[in-house]
Amino acid sequence: ETDLVGDLKYKDSLMICGKFKGTIKTEGYLIIDANAYVEADITAKFVKIAGNLKGNILDSYRIEMVNNAKVYGNIKTEVLKIDDGVIFEGKCEMKK
């Protein structure tokens, strides 16, 4: 398990399986694994959350919350999918 702190910027795809705290910016995919804990403000085109997220998704095209994900924060997206069993506490702004 990896613990990272800082500002993360990348172009393609990334899966977080450990702990991360900071900010994340990408034009691609971010996947938060079922065993991951992320405390961050995120800007990403596609976000799939299966683990724990505490922070805001500031701008996204598509957000998926799957399995038993726990999301605490506000989100802004065009497309939103939330599976049964997900905990989501925050505000959602749908954009065009």
mmCIF file of C-alpha atoms in Angstrom:
data_model
loop_
_atom_site.group_PDB
_atom_site.id
_atom_site.type_symbol
_atom_site.label_atom_id
_atom_site.label_comp_id
_atom_site.label_asym_id
_atom_site.label_seq_id
_atom_site.Cartn_x
_atom_site.Cartn_y
_atom_site.Cartn_z
ATOM 1 C CA GLU A 1 0.000 0.000 0.000
ATOM 2 C CA THR A 2 1.263 3.429 -0.944
ATOM 3 C CA ASP A 3 0.614 6.732 0.834
ATOM 4 C CA LEU A 4 1.123 9.837 -1.282
ATOM 5 C CA VAL A 5 0.730 13.531 -0.504
ATOM 6 C CA GLY A 6 0.938 16.348 -3.054
ATOM 7 C CA ASP A 7 -0.359 17.690 -6.340
ATOM 8 C CA LEU A 8 -0.848 15.091 -9.060
ATOM 9 C CA LYS A 9 -1.103 15.988 -12.751
ATOM 10 C CA TYR A 10 -1.203 13.435 -15.598
ATOM 11 C CA LYS A 11 -2.719 12.918 -19.081
ATOM 12 C CA ASP A 12 -4.033 9.367 -19.518
ATOM 13 C CA SER A 13 -5.257 6.936 -16.833
ATOM 14 C CA LEU A 14 -4.454 6.296 -13.190
ATOM 15 C CA MET A 15 -5.791 3.915 -10.549
ATOM 16 C CA ILE A 16 -5.239 4.762 -6.906
ATOM 17 C CA CYS A 17 -5.128 1.699 -4.666
ATOM 18 C CA GLY A 18 -3.618 3.196 -1.495
ATOM 19 C CA LYS A 19 -3.942 6.578 0.201
ATOM 20 C CA PHE A 20 -3.623 9.954 -1.501
ATOM 21 C CA LYS A 21 -4.034 13.476 -0.134
ATOM 22 C CA GLY A 22 -3.740 16.651 -2.226
ATOM 23 C CA THR A 23 -5.084 17.695 -5.638
ATOM 24 C CA ILE A 24 -5.564 15.705 -8.838
ATOM 25 C CA LYS A 25 -5.824 17.161 -12.356
ATOM 26 C CA THR A 26 -6.112 15.122 -15.544
ATOM 27 C CA GLU A 27 -7.632 15.136 -19.007
ATOM 28 C CA GLY A 28 -8.135 11.374 -18.721
ATOM 29 C CA TYR A 29 -9.399 8.704 -16.331
ATOM 30 C CA LEU A 30 -9.117 8.501 -12.564
ATOM 31 C CA ILE A 31 -10.104 5.261 -10.851
ATOM 32 C CA ILE A 32 -10.304 5.085 -7.064
ATOM 33 C CA ASP A 33 -10.002 1.407 -6.125
ATOM 34 C CA ALA A 34 -12.233 -0.266 -3.540
ATOM 35 C CA ASN A 35 -9.415 -0.267 -0.952
ATOM 36 C CA ALA A 36 -8.308 3.323 -1.634
ATOM 37 C CA TYR A 37 -8.757 6.420 0.516
ATOM 38 C CA VAL A 38 -8.462 9.732 -1.322
ATOM 39 C CA GLU A 39 -8.690 13.169 0.249
ATOM 40 C CA ALA A 40 -8.458 15.567 -2.687
ATOM 41 C CA ASP A 41 -10.066 18.101 -4.957
ATOM 42 C CA ILE A 42 -10.268 16.528 -8.407
ATOM 43 C CA THR A 43 -10.520 17.789 -11.978
ATOM 44 C CA ALA A 44 -10.780 14.833 -14.379
ATOM 45 C CA LYS A 45 -12.703 13.925 -17.524
ATOM 46 C CA PHE A 46 -13.788 10.519 -16.206
ATOM 47 C CA VAL A 47 -13.890 9.469 -12.529
ATOM 48 C CA LYS A 48 -14.814 5.993 -11.272
ATOM 49 C CA ILE A 49 -15.018 5.604 -7.507
ATOM 50 C CA ALA A 50 -15.197 2.242 -5.758
ATOM 51 C CA GLY A 51 -13.409 3.314 -2.558
ATOM 52 C CA ASN A 52 -13.474 6.364 -0.297
ATOM 53 C CA LEU A 53 -13.304 9.968 -1.491
ATOM 54 C CA LYS A 54 -13.357 13.018 0.744
ATOM 55 C CA GLY A 55 -13.196 16.118 -1.431
ATOM 56 C CA ASN A 56 -14.798 17.821 -4.384
ATOM 57 C CA ILE A 57 -14.882 16.836 -8.026
ATOM 58 C CA LEU A 58 -14.648 20.315 -9.498
ATOM 59 C CA ASP A 59 -15.159 19.501 -13.166
ATOM 60 C CA SER A 60 -15.833 16.207 -14.905
ATOM 61 C CA TYR A 61 -17.622 14.785 -17.922
ATOM 62 C CA ARG A 62 -18.635 11.479 -16.270
ATOM 63 C CA ILE A 63 -18.619 10.257 -12.684
ATOM 64 C CA GLU A 64 -19.411 6.680 -11.669
ATOM 65 C CA MET A 65 -19.859 5.655 -8.039
ATOM 66 C CA VAL A 66 -19.856 1.865 -7.834
ATOM 67 C CA ASN A 67 -20.136 -0.996 -5.321
ATOM 68 C CA ASN A 68 -19.866 0.370 -1.779
ATOM 69 C CA ALA A 69 -18.133 3.670 -2.583
ATOM 70 C CA LYS A 70 -18.239 6.455 -0.004
ATOM 71 C CA VAL A 71 -18.114 9.985 -1.376
ATOM 72 C CA TYR A 72 -18.161 13.063 0.872
ATOM 73 C CA GLY A 73 -18.015 16.279 -1.137
ATOM 74 C CA ASN A 74 -19.578 18.279 -3.934
ATOM 75 C CA ILE A 75 -19.478 17.224 -7.570
ATOM 76 C CA LYS A 76 -19.918 18.916 -10.945
ATOM 77 C CA THR A 77 -20.457 16.681 -13.989
ATOM 78 C CA GLU A 78 -22.436 16.101 -17.188
ATOM 79 C CA VAL A 79 -23.118 12.379 -16.584
ATOM 80 C CA LEU A 80 -23.613 10.720 -13.189
ATOM 81 C CA LYS A 81 -24.083 7.035 -12.330
ATOM 82 C CA ILE A 82 -24.626 5.897 -8.738
ATOM 83 C CA ASP A 83 -24.975 2.182 -7.922
ATOM 84 C CA ASP A 84 -27.026 0.743 -5.068
ATOM 85 C CA GLY A 85 -25.096 0.679 -1.790
ATOM 86 C CA VAL A 86 -23.133 3.875 -2.464
ATOM 87 C CA ILE A 87 -22.957 6.586 0.205
ATOM 88 C CA PHE A 88 -22.900 10.102 -1.285
ATOM 89 C CA GLU A 89 -23.070 13.168 0.939
ATOM 90 C CA GLY A 90 -22.748 16.471 -0.890
ATOM 91 C CA LYS A 91 -24.205 18.623 -3.619
ATOM 92 C CA CYS A 92 -24.350 17.685 -7.271
ATOM 93 C CA GLU A 93 -24.348 20.232 -10.090
ATOM 94 C CA MET A 94 -25.233 18.864 -13.528
ATOM 95 C CA LYS A 95 -23.605 20.829 -16.339
ATOM 96 C CA LYS A 96 -24.056 20.844 -20.123
#
